[in-house]
PDB file of C-alpha atoms and ligand atoms in Angstrom:
ATOM      1  CA  MET A   1       0.126   0.090  -0.083  1.00 74.00           C
ATOM      2  CA  PRO A   2       1.665   2.950  -0.971  1.00 81.00           C
ATOM      3  CA  GLU A   3       2.258   5.531   1.487  1.00 86.00           C
ATOM      4  CA  LEU A   4       3.593   9.287   1.708  1.00 90.00           C
ATOM      5  CA  PRO A   5       7.429   8.367  -0.053  1.00 86.00           C
ATOM      6  CA  GLU A   6       5.722   6.664  -2.861  1.00 84.00           C
ATOM      7  CA  VAL A   7       2.774   9.084  -3.626  1.00 88.00           C
ATOM      8  CA  GLU A   8       5.547  11.359  -3.804  1.00 88.00           C
ATOM      9  CA  THR A   9       7.673   9.335  -5.974  1.00 83.00           C
ATOM     10  CA  VAL A  10       4.834   8.911  -8.178  1.00 85.00           C
ATOM     11  CA  ARG A  11       4.050  12.717  -8.157  1.00 88.00           C
ATOM     12  CA  ARG A  12       7.356  13.434  -9.455  1.00 84.00           C
ATOM     13  CA  GLY A  13       7.435  10.800 -12.133  1.00 81.00           C
ATOM     14  CA  LEU A  14       3.953  12.280 -13.148  1.00 87.00           C
ATOM     15  CA  ALA A  15       5.008  16.070 -13.095  1.00 88.00           C
ATOM     16  CA  PRO A  16       7.115  16.351 -16.397  1.00 86.00           C
ATOM     17  CA  ALA A  17       4.269  14.766 -18.253  1.00 87.00           C
ATOM     18  CA  LEU A  18       1.811  16.769 -17.162  1.00 93.00           C
ATOM     19  CA  GLU A  19       2.343  19.788 -15.262  1.00 96.00           C
ATOM     20  CA  GLY A  20       2.416  23.049 -18.059  1.00 97.00           C
ATOM     21  CA  ARG A  21      -0.026  20.704 -20.400  1.00 96.00           C
ATOM     22  CA  ARG A  22      -3.049  20.008 -21.610  1.00 97.00           C
ATOM     23  CA  ILE A  23      -5.570  16.604 -21.419  1.00 97.00           C
ATOM     24  CA  ALA A  24      -6.233  16.481 -25.130  1.00 96.00           C
ATOM     25  CA  HIS A  25      -8.996  13.470 -23.758  1.00 96.00           C
ATOM     26  CA  VAL A  26      -9.470  11.449 -21.478  1.00 96.00           C
ATOM     27  CA  THR A  27     -11.047   7.985 -21.747  1.00 93.00           C
ATOM     28  CA  GLN A  28     -13.111   6.827 -18.361  1.00 92.00           C
ATOM     29  CA  ARG A  29     -13.860   2.726 -18.299  1.00 89.00           C
ATOM     30  CA  ARG A  30     -16.178   2.695 -15.409  1.00 87.00           C
ATOM     31  CA  PRO A  31     -18.456   4.914 -13.391  1.00 90.00           C
ATOM     32  CA  ASP A  32     -16.529   4.155 -10.127  1.00 90.00           C
ATOM     33  CA  LEU A  33     -13.064   3.262  -8.962  1.00 90.00           C
ATOM     34  CA  ARG A  34     -13.808   3.069  -5.139  1.00 91.00           C
ATOM     35  CA  PHE A  35     -16.348   6.024  -5.097  1.00 91.00           C
ATOM     36  CA  PRO A  36     -18.189   7.475  -8.045  1.00 92.00           C
ATOM     37  CA  LEU A  37     -16.047   9.389 -10.360  1.00 94.00           C
ATOM     38  CA  PRO A  38     -17.494  12.825 -10.825  1.00 94.00           C
ATOM     39  CA  ASP A  39     -20.246  13.718 -12.813  1.00 93.00           C
ATOM     40  CA  ARG A  40     -19.003  14.893 -16.177  1.00 95.00           C
ATOM     41  CA  PHE A  41     -15.358  13.702 -15.143  1.00 96.00           C
ATOM     42  CA  ALA A  42     -13.722  12.989 -18.528  1.00 95.00           C
ATOM     43  CA  GLU A  43     -16.005  15.574 -20.348  1.00 95.00           C
ATOM     44  CA  ARG A  44     -14.745  17.958 -17.317  1.00 94.00           C
ATOM     45  CA  LEU A  45     -11.096  17.236 -17.670  1.00 96.00           C
ATOM     46  CA  THR A  46     -11.256  17.811 -21.706  1.00 96.00           C
ATOM     47  CA  GLY A  47      -9.446  21.132 -22.737  1.00 95.00           C
ATOM     48  CA  ARG A  48      -8.170  21.979 -19.005  1.00 96.00           C
ATOM     49  CA  ARG A  49      -4.111  22.847 -19.097  1.00 97.00           C
ATOM     50  CA  ILE A  50      -2.419  21.856 -15.432  1.00 98.00           C
ATOM     51  CA  SER A  51      -0.920  24.300 -13.958  1.00 97.00           C
ATOM     52  CA  ARG A  52       1.528  22.107 -11.484  1.00 97.00           C
ATOM     53  CA  LEU A  53       1.153  18.927  -9.308  1.00 96.00           C
ATOM     54  CA  ASP A  54       0.985  18.923  -5.491  1.00 97.00           C
ATOM     55  CA  ARG A  55       0.344  16.537  -2.726  1.00 96.00           C
ATOM     56  CA  ARG A  56      -1.033  16.263   0.266  1.00 97.00           C
ATOM     57  CA  ALA A  57      -0.396  13.640   3.107  1.00 96.00           C
ATOM     58  CA  LYS A  58      -1.063  10.544   0.037  1.00 93.00           C
ATOM     59  CA  TYR A  59      -3.272  12.789  -2.402  1.00 96.00           C
ATOM     60  CA  ILE A  60      -1.878  13.849  -5.571  1.00 95.00           C
ATOM     61  CA  LEU A  61      -3.617  16.846  -6.789  1.00 98.00           C
ATOM     62  CA  VAL A  62      -3.552  18.074  -9.908  1.00 98.00           C
ATOM     63  CA  HIS A  63      -4.399  21.789 -10.378  1.00 98.00           C
ATOM     64  CA  MET A  64      -6.231  23.083 -13.079  1.00 96.00           C
ATOM     65  CA  GLU A  65      -6.586  26.101 -14.824  1.00 94.00           C
ATOM     66  CA  PRO A  66      -9.586  27.924 -15.482  1.00 91.00           C
ATOM     67  CA  ALA A  67     -11.655  26.517 -17.932  1.00 84.00           C
ATOM     68  CA  SER A  68     -13.965  30.083 -18.179  1.00 84.00           C
ATOM     69  CA  PRO A  69     -14.497  32.882 -16.683  1.00 83.00           C
ATOM     70  CA  SER A  70     -17.433  30.966 -14.782  1.00 83.00           C
ATOM     71  CA  ILE A  71     -15.141  28.133 -13.981  1.00 82.00           C
ATOM     72  CA  GLY A  72     -12.471  28.876 -11.611  1.00 87.00           C
ATOM     73  CA  GLU A  73      -9.093  26.939 -11.041  1.00 93.00           C
ATOM     74  CA  GLU A  74     -10.210  23.133  -9.996  1.00 95.00           C
ATOM     75  CA  VAL A  75      -8.176  20.870  -8.584  1.00 97.00           C
ATOM     76  CA  LEU A  76      -8.475  16.848  -9.803  1.00 98.00           C
ATOM     77  CA  ILE A  77      -7.372  14.714  -6.762  1.00 97.00           C
ATOM     78  CA  MET A  78      -6.183  11.216  -6.828  1.00 96.00           C
ATOM     79  CA  HIS A  79      -5.800   8.473  -4.362  1.00 94.00           C
ATOM     80  CA  LEU A  80      -4.210   5.183  -5.035  1.00 89.00           C
ATOM     81  CA  GLY A  81      -5.799   3.633  -2.610  1.00 88.00           C
ATOM     82  CA  MET A  82      -3.721   0.101  -2.265  1.00 83.00           C
ATOM     83  CA  SER A  83      -2.615  -1.049  -5.524  1.00 79.00           C
ATOM     84  CA  GLY A  84      -3.138   2.109  -8.273  1.00 85.00           C
ATOM     85  CA  ARG A  85      -0.668   2.703 -10.317  1.00 83.00           C
ATOM     86  CA  PHE A  86       0.257   5.064 -13.204  1.00 85.00           C
ATOM     87  CA  THR A  87       1.726   4.224 -16.565  1.00 82.00           C
ATOM     88  CA  ILE A  88       3.294   7.033 -18.652  1.00 82.00           C
ATOM     89  CA  HIS A  89       4.063   5.991 -22.269  1.00 82.00           C
ATOM     90  CA  GLY A  90       6.147   8.461 -23.901  1.00 74.00           C
ATOM     91  CA  PRO A  91       5.695  10.803 -26.698  1.00 57.00           C
ATOM     92  CA  GLU A  92       5.866   8.655 -30.283  1.00 53.00           C
ATOM     93  CA  GLY A  93       4.866  10.668 -32.470  1.00 36.00           C
ATOM     94  CA  ALA A  94       4.001  13.874 -31.021  1.00 32.00           C
ATOM     95  CA  ARG A  95       2.325  16.782 -31.780  1.00 30.00           C
ATOM     96  CA  THR A  96       2.252  14.578 -35.638  1.00 28.00           C
ATOM     97  CA  PRO A  97      -0.822  14.433 -36.305  1.00 31.00           C
ATOM     98  CA  GLY A  98      -2.502  11.140 -37.477  1.00 28.00           C
ATOM     99  CA  LEU A  99       0.179   9.314 -35.241  1.00 29.00           C
ATOM    100  CA  PHE A 100      -1.632   9.988 -31.670  1.00 33.00           C
ATOM    101  CA  HIS A 101      -2.842   6.965 -31.169  1.00 34.00           C
ATOM    102  CA  HIS A 102       0.378   4.865 -32.871  1.00 35.00           C
ATOM    103  CA  GLY A 103       2.487   2.639 -30.901  1.00 40.00           C
ATOM    104  CA  MET A 104      -0.100   3.116 -27.910  1.00 46.00           C
ATOM    105  CA  PRO A 105      -1.108   0.184 -25.877  1.00 49.00           C
ATOM    106  CA  GLY A 106      -4.469  -1.695 -26.103  1.00 50.00           C
ATOM    107  CA  ALA A 107      -6.369  -1.236 -23.234  1.00 55.00           C
ATOM    108  CA  GLU A 108      -5.730  -3.585 -19.984  1.00 63.00           C
ATOM    109  CA  ARG A 109      -8.456  -5.165 -18.183  1.00 68.00           C
ATOM    110  CA  HIS A 110      -7.661  -2.913 -14.935  1.00 78.00           C
ATOM    111  CA  ASP A 111      -7.024   0.237 -16.790  1.00 84.00           C
ATOM    112  CA  HIS A 112      -9.505   2.379 -15.866  1.00 90.00           C
ATOM    113  CA  ILE A 113      -8.787   5.846 -16.687  1.00 94.00           C
ATOM    114  CA  VAL A 114      -6.723   6.800 -19.704  1.00 93.00           C
ATOM    115  CA  PHE A 115      -5.169  11.021 -20.097  1.00 95.00           C
ATOM    116  CA  ASP A 116      -4.475  11.479 -23.749  1.00 94.00           C
ATOM    117  CA  MET A 117      -2.035  14.655 -23.676  1.00 94.00           C
ATOM    118  CA  GLU A 118      -1.829  17.241 -26.554  1.00 94.00           C
ATOM    119  CA  ASP A 119       1.505  16.165 -26.882  1.00 90.00           C
ATOM    120  CA  GLY A 120       1.074  12.978 -27.863  1.00 88.00           C
ATOM    121  CA  THR A 121       1.676  11.289 -24.244  1.00 90.00           C
ATOM    122  CA  ARG A 122      -0.546   8.556 -22.575  1.00 90.00           C
ATOM    123  CA  ILE A 123      -1.265   8.555 -18.799  1.00 89.00           C
ATOM    124  CA  VAL A 124      -2.869   5.039 -17.967  1.00 88.00           C
ATOM    125  CA  TYR A 125      -4.159   4.848 -14.326  1.00 90.00           C
ATOM    126  CA  ALA A 126      -4.694   0.974 -13.551  1.00 86.00           C
ATOM    127  CA  ASP A 127      -6.197  -0.617  -9.650  1.00 85.00           C
ATOM    128  CA  HIS A 128      -7.360  -3.925 -10.132  1.00 83.00           C
ATOM    129  CA  ARG A 129      -8.484  -3.702  -6.646  1.00 84.00           C
ATOM    130  CA  ARG A 130     -10.075  -0.149  -7.421  1.00 84.00           C
ATOM    131  CA  PHE A 131      -9.369   1.323  -3.251  1.00 88.00           C
ATOM    132  CA  GLY A 132      -7.602   4.599  -5.098  1.00 91.00           C
ATOM    133  CA  PHE A 133     -10.310   7.461  -6.277  1.00 93.00           C
ATOM    134  CA  MET A 134     -10.290  10.605  -8.330  1.00 96.00           C
ATOM    135  CA  ASP A 135     -12.621  13.802  -7.240  1.00 96.00           C
ATOM    136  CA  LEU A 136     -13.240  17.231  -8.997  1.00 96.00           C
ATOM    137  CA  VAL A 137     -12.906  20.275  -6.449  1.00 96.00           C
ATOM    138  CA  ALA A 138     -12.806  24.009  -6.808  1.00 94.00           C
ATOM    139  CA  GLY A 139      -9.744  25.063  -6.405  1.00 95.00           C
ATOM    140  CA  ALA A 140     -10.715  27.885  -3.174  1.00 93.00           C
ATOM    141  CA  ALA A 141     -12.887  24.500  -1.133  1.00 94.00           C
ATOM    142  CA  LEU A 142      -9.726  22.428  -1.603  1.00 95.00           C
ATOM    143  CA  GLU A 143      -8.458  22.813   2.112  1.00 93.00           C
ATOM    144  CA  ALA A 144     -12.249  22.773   3.097  1.00 95.00           C
ATOM    145  CA  SER A 145     -12.822  19.353   1.258  1.00 95.00           C
ATOM    146  CA  ALA A 146     -13.906  16.109   2.773  1.00 92.00           C
ATOM    147  CA  HIS A 147     -10.489  14.581   1.807  1.00 92.00           C
ATOM    148  CA  LEU A 148      -8.121  16.812   3.346  1.00 96.00           C
ATOM    149  CA  ALA A 149     -10.005  19.067   6.129  1.00 95.00           C
ATOM    150  CA  ALA A 150      -8.940  16.916   8.719  1.00 94.00           C
ATOM    151  CA  LEU A 151      -5.438  16.029   8.032  1.00 97.00           C
ATOM    152  CA  GLY A 152      -2.659  16.681  10.256  1.00 96.00           C
ATOM    153  CA  PRO A 153       0.731  18.370   9.069  1.00 97.00           C
ATOM    154  CA  GLU A 154       2.444  17.267   6.099  1.00 97.00           C
ATOM    155  CA  PRO A 155       5.322  15.441   8.633  1.00 98.00           C
ATOM    156  CA  LEU A 156       7.825  17.108   5.759  1.00 97.00           C
ATOM    157  CA  GLY A 157       6.837  20.745   5.916  1.00 95.00           C
ATOM    158  CA  ASN A 158       6.787  24.134   8.039  1.00 94.00           C
ATOM    159  CA  GLY A 159       3.816  23.349  10.456  1.00 93.00           C
ATOM    160  CA  PHE A 160       5.637  19.810  11.628  1.00 97.00           C
ATOM    161  CA  SER A 161       7.367  20.066  14.137  1.00 98.00           C
ATOM    162  CA  ALA A 162       8.423  17.921  17.889  1.00 98.00           C
ATOM    163  CA  VAL A 163       6.572  21.012  19.196  1.00 98.00           C
ATOM    164  CA  ILE A 164       3.483  20.427  17.498  1.00 98.00           C
ATOM    165  CA  LEU A 165       3.904  16.270  17.393  1.00 98.00           C
ATOM    166  CA  ALA A 166       4.207  16.701  21.471  1.00 98.00           C
ATOM    167  CA  GLU A 167       0.520  18.341  21.079  1.00 98.00           C
ATOM    168  CA  ARG A 168      -1.247  16.502  19.324  1.00 97.00           C
ATOM    169  CA  LEU A 169       0.161  13.477  21.535  1.00 98.00           C
ATOM    170  CA  LYS A 170      -0.716  15.120  24.828  1.00 98.00           C
ATOM    171  CA  GLY A 171      -2.959  12.550  27.385  1.00 97.00           C
ATOM    172  CA  ARG A 172      -3.892  10.221  24.868  1.00 98.00           C
ATOM    173  CA  ARG A 173      -3.498   6.342  26.117  1.00 97.00           C
ATOM    174  CA  THR A 174      -3.554   4.859  22.964  1.00 97.00           C
ATOM    175  CA  PRO A 175      -0.651   3.061  21.972  1.00 98.00           C
ATOM    176  CA  ILE A 176       1.897   5.312  20.034  1.00 98.00           C
ATOM    177  CA  LYS A 177       1.856   3.321  17.269  1.00 98.00           C
ATOM    178  CA  ALA A 178      -2.058   3.870  16.894  1.00 97.00           C
ATOM    179  CA  ALA A 179      -1.466   7.600  17.146  1.00 98.00           C
ATOM    180  CA  LEU A 180       0.224   7.623  14.716  1.00 98.00           C
ATOM    181  CA  LEU A 181      -1.291   5.643  12.140  1.00 97.00           C
ATOM    182  CA  ASP A 182      -4.334   8.146  12.647  1.00 96.00           C
ATOM    183  CA  GLN A 183      -3.840  11.042   9.900  1.00 96.00           C
ATOM    184  CA  ARG A 184      -5.242  13.460  12.229  1.00 96.00           C
ATOM    185  CA  THR A 185      -2.066  13.387  14.528  1.00 97.00           C
ATOM    186  CA  VAL A 186       0.435  13.591  11.310  1.00 97.00           C
ATOM    187  CA  ALA A 187      -0.184  13.514   7.454  1.00 96.00           C
ATOM    188  CA  GLY A 188       0.312  10.349   4.972  1.00 93.00           C
ATOM    189  CA  LEU A 189       2.437   7.815   7.480  1.00 94.00           C
ATOM    190  CA  GLY A 190       1.365   4.374   7.117  1.00 92.00           C
ATOM    191  CA  ASN A 191       1.986   1.344   8.785  1.00 93.00           C
ATOM    192  CA  ILE A 192       5.671   0.399   7.136  1.00 91.00           C
ATOM    193  CA  TYR A 193       7.016   4.045   7.907  1.00 93.00           C
ATOM    194  CA  VAL A 194       5.812   4.049  11.421  1.00 97.00           C
ATOM    195  CA  CYS A 195       7.226   0.481  12.009  1.00 97.00           C
ATOM    196  CA  GLU A 196      10.270   2.531  10.992  1.00 96.00           C
ATOM    197  CA  ALA A 197      10.263   5.371  12.666  1.00 98.00           C
ATOM    198  CA  LEU A 198       9.194   4.013  15.879  1.00 98.00           C
ATOM    199  CA  TRP A 199      12.540   2.119  15.459  1.00 98.00           C
ATOM    200  CA  ARG A 200      14.625   4.789  14.274  1.00 98.00           C
ATOM    201  CA  ALA A 201      13.807   6.877  17.382  1.00 98.00           C
ATOM    202  CA  GLY A 202      14.136   4.246  19.903  1.00 98.00           C
ATOM    203  CA  ILE A 203      10.729   3.907  21.015  1.00 98.00           C
ATOM    204  CA  SER A 204       8.812   1.112  21.722  1.00 98.00           C
ATOM    205  CA  PRO A 205       5.342   0.728  19.994  1.00 98.00           C
ATOM    206  CA  ASN A 206       3.194  -0.562  22.949  1.00 98.00           C
ATOM    207  CA  ARG A 207       4.241   2.775  24.680  1.00 98.00           C
ATOM    208  CA  SER A 208       1.524   5.070  25.729  1.00 98.00           C
ATOM    209  CA  ALA A 209       0.582   8.280  23.347  1.00 98.00           C
ATOM    210  CA  ALA A 210       1.331  10.221  26.446  1.00 98.00           C
ATOM    211  CA  SER A 211       4.378   9.205  27.539  1.00 98.00           C
ATOM    212  CA  VAL A 212       6.225  10.064  24.005  1.00 98.00           C
ATOM    213  CA  ALA A 213       4.859  13.925  24.637  1.00 98.00           C
ATOM    214  CA  GLY A 214       7.897  14.887  26.513  1.00 97.00           C
ATOM    215  CA  PRO A 215      10.851  17.268  24.869  1.00 97.00           C
ATOM    216  CA  VAL A 216      13.060  14.109  24.294  1.00 97.00           C
ATOM    217  CA  ARG A 217      11.100  11.581  23.020  1.00 98.00           C
ATOM    218  CA  SER A 218       9.395  13.893  20.530  1.00 98.00           C
ATOM    219  CA  GLU A 219      12.290  15.678  19.214  1.00 98.00           C
ATOM    220  CA  ARG A 220      13.717  12.096  18.535  1.00 98.00           C
ATOM    221  CA  LEU A 221      10.393  10.897  17.209  1.00 98.00           C
ATOM    222  CA  ALA A 222       9.378  13.680  14.663  1.00 98.00           C
ATOM    223  CA  ALA A 223      13.477  13.938  13.695  1.00 98.00           C
ATOM    224  CA  ALA A 224      13.006   9.795  12.811  1.00 98.00           C
ATOM    225  CA  ILE A 225       9.828  10.552  11.109  1.00 98.00           C
ATOM    226  CA  ARG A 226      11.462  13.302   9.381  1.00 97.00           C
ATOM    227  CA  SER A 227      14.530  11.264   8.063  1.00 96.00           C
ATOM    228  CA  VAL A 228      12.585   8.019   7.665  1.00 93.00           C
ATOM    229  CA  LEU A 229      10.076   9.691   5.229  1.00 93.00           C
ATOM    230  CA  THR A 230      13.151  11.641   3.215  1.00 92.00           C
ATOM    231  CA  ASP A 231      15.420   8.512   2.789  1.00 88.00           C
ATOM    232  CA  ALA A 232      12.979   7.005   0.735  1.00 86.00           C
ATOM    233  CA  ILE A 233      12.363   9.774  -1.263  1.00 84.00           C
ATOM    234  CA  ALA A 234      15.697   9.327  -2.041  1.00 82.00           C
ATOM    235  CA  ALA A 235      15.552   5.957  -2.807  1.00 77.00           C
ATOM    236  CA  GLY A 236      12.553   6.640  -5.031  1.00 73.00           C
ATOM    237  CA  GLY A 237       9.962   5.837  -2.662  1.00 46.00           C
ATOM    238  CA  SER A 238       9.885   1.820  -1.558  1.00 42.00           C
ATOM    239  CA  THR A 239       7.826  -0.801  -2.818  1.00 43.00           C
ATOM    240  CA  LEU A 240       5.862  -3.642  -1.740  1.00 32.00           C
ATOM    241  CA  ARG A 241       4.825  -6.609  -4.031  1.00 34.00           C
ATOM    242  CA  ASP A 242       2.890  -5.116  -6.636  1.00 37.00           C
ATOM    243  CA  TYR A 243       3.584  -1.449  -6.346  1.00 41.00           C
ATOM    244  CA  ALA A 244       4.701   0.718  -9.529  1.00 45.00           C
ATOM    245  CA  HIS A 245       7.324   3.324 -10.375  1.00 46.00           C
ATOM    246  CA  THR A 246       6.024   6.187 -12.923  1.00 44.00           C
ATOM    247  CA  ASP A 247       8.347   6.427 -15.288  1.00 41.00           C
ATOM    248  CA  GLY A 248       8.612   3.962 -18.082  1.00 40.00           C
ATOM    249  CA  GLU A 249       6.427   0.405 -17.582  1.00 36.00           C
ATOM    250  CA  LEU A 250       6.864  -0.985 -14.442  1.00 35.00           C
ATOM    251  CA  GLY A 251       9.523   0.259 -12.420  1.00 35.00           C
ATOM    252  CA  TYR A 252       9.528  -2.731  -9.211  1.00 35.00           C
ATOM    253  CA  PHE A 253      12.103  -2.044  -6.502  1.00 43.00           C
ATOM    254  CA  GLN A 254      12.731  -3.025  -3.582  1.00 49.00           C
ATOM    255  CA  HIS A 255      13.355  -0.802  -0.577  1.00 60.00           C
ATOM    256  CA  ALA A 256      15.745  -1.994   2.196  1.00 72.00           C
ATOM    257  CA  PHE A 257      13.270  -1.420   5.644  1.00 88.00           C
ATOM    258  CA  SER A 258      15.456  -1.425   8.786  1.00 93.00           C
ATOM    259  CA  VAL A 259      12.902  -3.457  10.744  1.00 95.00           C
ATOM    260  CA  TYR A 260       9.882  -3.696   8.817  1.00 92.00           C
ATOM    261  CA  ASP A 261       8.621  -7.219   7.766  1.00 90.00           C
ATOM    262  CA  ARG A 262      12.064  -8.579   9.619  1.00 94.00           C
ATOM    263  CA  GLU A 263      10.528 -10.781  12.063  1.00 96.00           C
ATOM    264  CA  GLY A 264      13.120 -12.901  13.614  1.00 97.00           C
ATOM    265  CA  GLN A 265      16.274 -11.166  12.264  1.00 97.00           C
ATOM    266  CA  ALA A 266      18.660  -9.710  13.736  1.00 97.00           C
ATOM    267  CA  CYS A 267      18.500  -5.976  14.435  1.00 97.00           C
ATOM    268  CA  SER A 268      20.767  -3.992  12.252  1.00 95.00           C
ATOM    269  CA  LYS A 269      21.290  -1.046  15.350  1.00 97.00           C
ATOM    270  CA  PRO A 270      25.266  -1.010  16.181  1.00 95.00           C
ATOM    271  CA  GLY A 271      25.569  -2.527  19.413  1.00 95.00           C
ATOM    272  CA  CYS A 272      21.881  -3.553  20.138  1.00 97.00           C
ATOM    273  CA  GLY A 273      22.271  -7.360  19.373  1.00 96.00           C
ATOM    274  CA  GLY A 274      18.430  -7.750  19.624  1.00 98.00           C
ATOM    275  CA  THR A 275      16.352  -9.711  16.935  1.00 98.00           C
ATOM    276  CA  VAL A 276      13.163  -8.419  15.064  1.00 98.00           C
ATOM    277  CA  LYS A 277       9.943  -9.029  16.852  1.00 98.00           C
ATOM    278  CA  ARG A 278       6.240  -8.958  15.375  1.00 98.00           C
ATOM    279  CA  ILE A 279       3.119  -8.365  17.047  1.00 98.00           C
ATOM    280  CA  VAL A 280      -0.785  -7.473  16.079  1.00 97.00           C
ATOM    281  CA  GLN A 281      -2.163  -4.012  17.142  1.00 95.00           C
ATOM    282  CA  SER A 282      -5.344  -2.666  16.109  1.00 89.00           C
ATOM    283  CA  GLY A 283      -5.054  -5.823  13.748  1.00 92.00           C
ATOM    284  CA  ARG A 284      -2.104  -4.796  11.756  1.00 94.00           C
ATOM    285  CA  SER A 285       1.184  -6.194  12.288  1.00 96.00           C
ATOM    286  CA  THR A 286       3.989  -4.231  13.975  1.00 98.00           C
ATOM    287  CA  PHE A 287       7.406  -5.262  13.938  1.00 97.00           C
ATOM    288  CA  TYR A 288      10.167  -3.423  16.586  1.00 98.00           C
ATOM    289  CA  CYS A 289      12.840  -4.492  18.283  1.00 98.00           C
ATOM    290  CA  PRO A 290      12.430  -4.294  21.712  1.00 98.00           C
ATOM    291  CA  GLY A 291      16.068  -4.227  22.761  1.00 98.00           C
ATOM    292  CA  CYS A 292      16.329  -0.751  21.489  1.00 98.00           C
ATOM    293  CA  GLN A 293      13.086   0.415  21.460  1.00 98.00           C
ATOM    294  CA  ARG A 294      11.892   1.002  24.787  1.00 96.00           C
TER     295      ARG A 294
HETATM  296 ZN1   ZN F 301      17.703  -3.663  18.375  1.00 55.72          ZN
END
């Protein structure tokens, strides 16, 4: 399941193909993904020029220039769910009328949305489990939209710090693991990077959130969250099972996790000597090292 670094990697992969470009045609092969697609979805995107791609938590935000004086800036919100992926098919025959669709692959069963850009680039969204979704909102209503309104601070943004993290953990009896998975605490973290960040910070996933709200642990945890995400983005996003990279066809690669999915293996922290353990918290696997996470 893509987390913040994977989504950021996808955003970075898509940006050169979309920013400053106009959408020539959209093919919508189903009425819904996880949720129904917006009314007249394909029609409303056709002809729109994309100004920029942003990301908020695990959402890719495609900002589109005003279509007319009556239709102002709109944002296409895209969420990859569990298995959503984009594939970019290069502009062979770009800007050459008649060659527009030549050399393009045929539709695969799980290719749900196809964006044909004016320069001939084809961007295909496939999602075999269909937990992903797309929505269209007015630019002015973006922050208040149902998707974004309740999100906590962006962990790599200026709105996140040890002090802010501590405020959000204070008084909470829930385990720190669960508090970090709660998108209202900090946005974009999932099971993998929560495990990795807690390991880096040397904090037990079983500890109460409130007990991490002090200055020392909150500082260590905030720094670990930032460094774990920054490293993963630098590595091009980590991937599990069938996750795909956006540049080219399927850029599978496996990120080396320190603790996630390493049950029974030796802890790699110098001098620790502990063994990675797996426990289940709120129905999900937690991997941690009892030797160095206290
Ligand atoms: Zn250890």
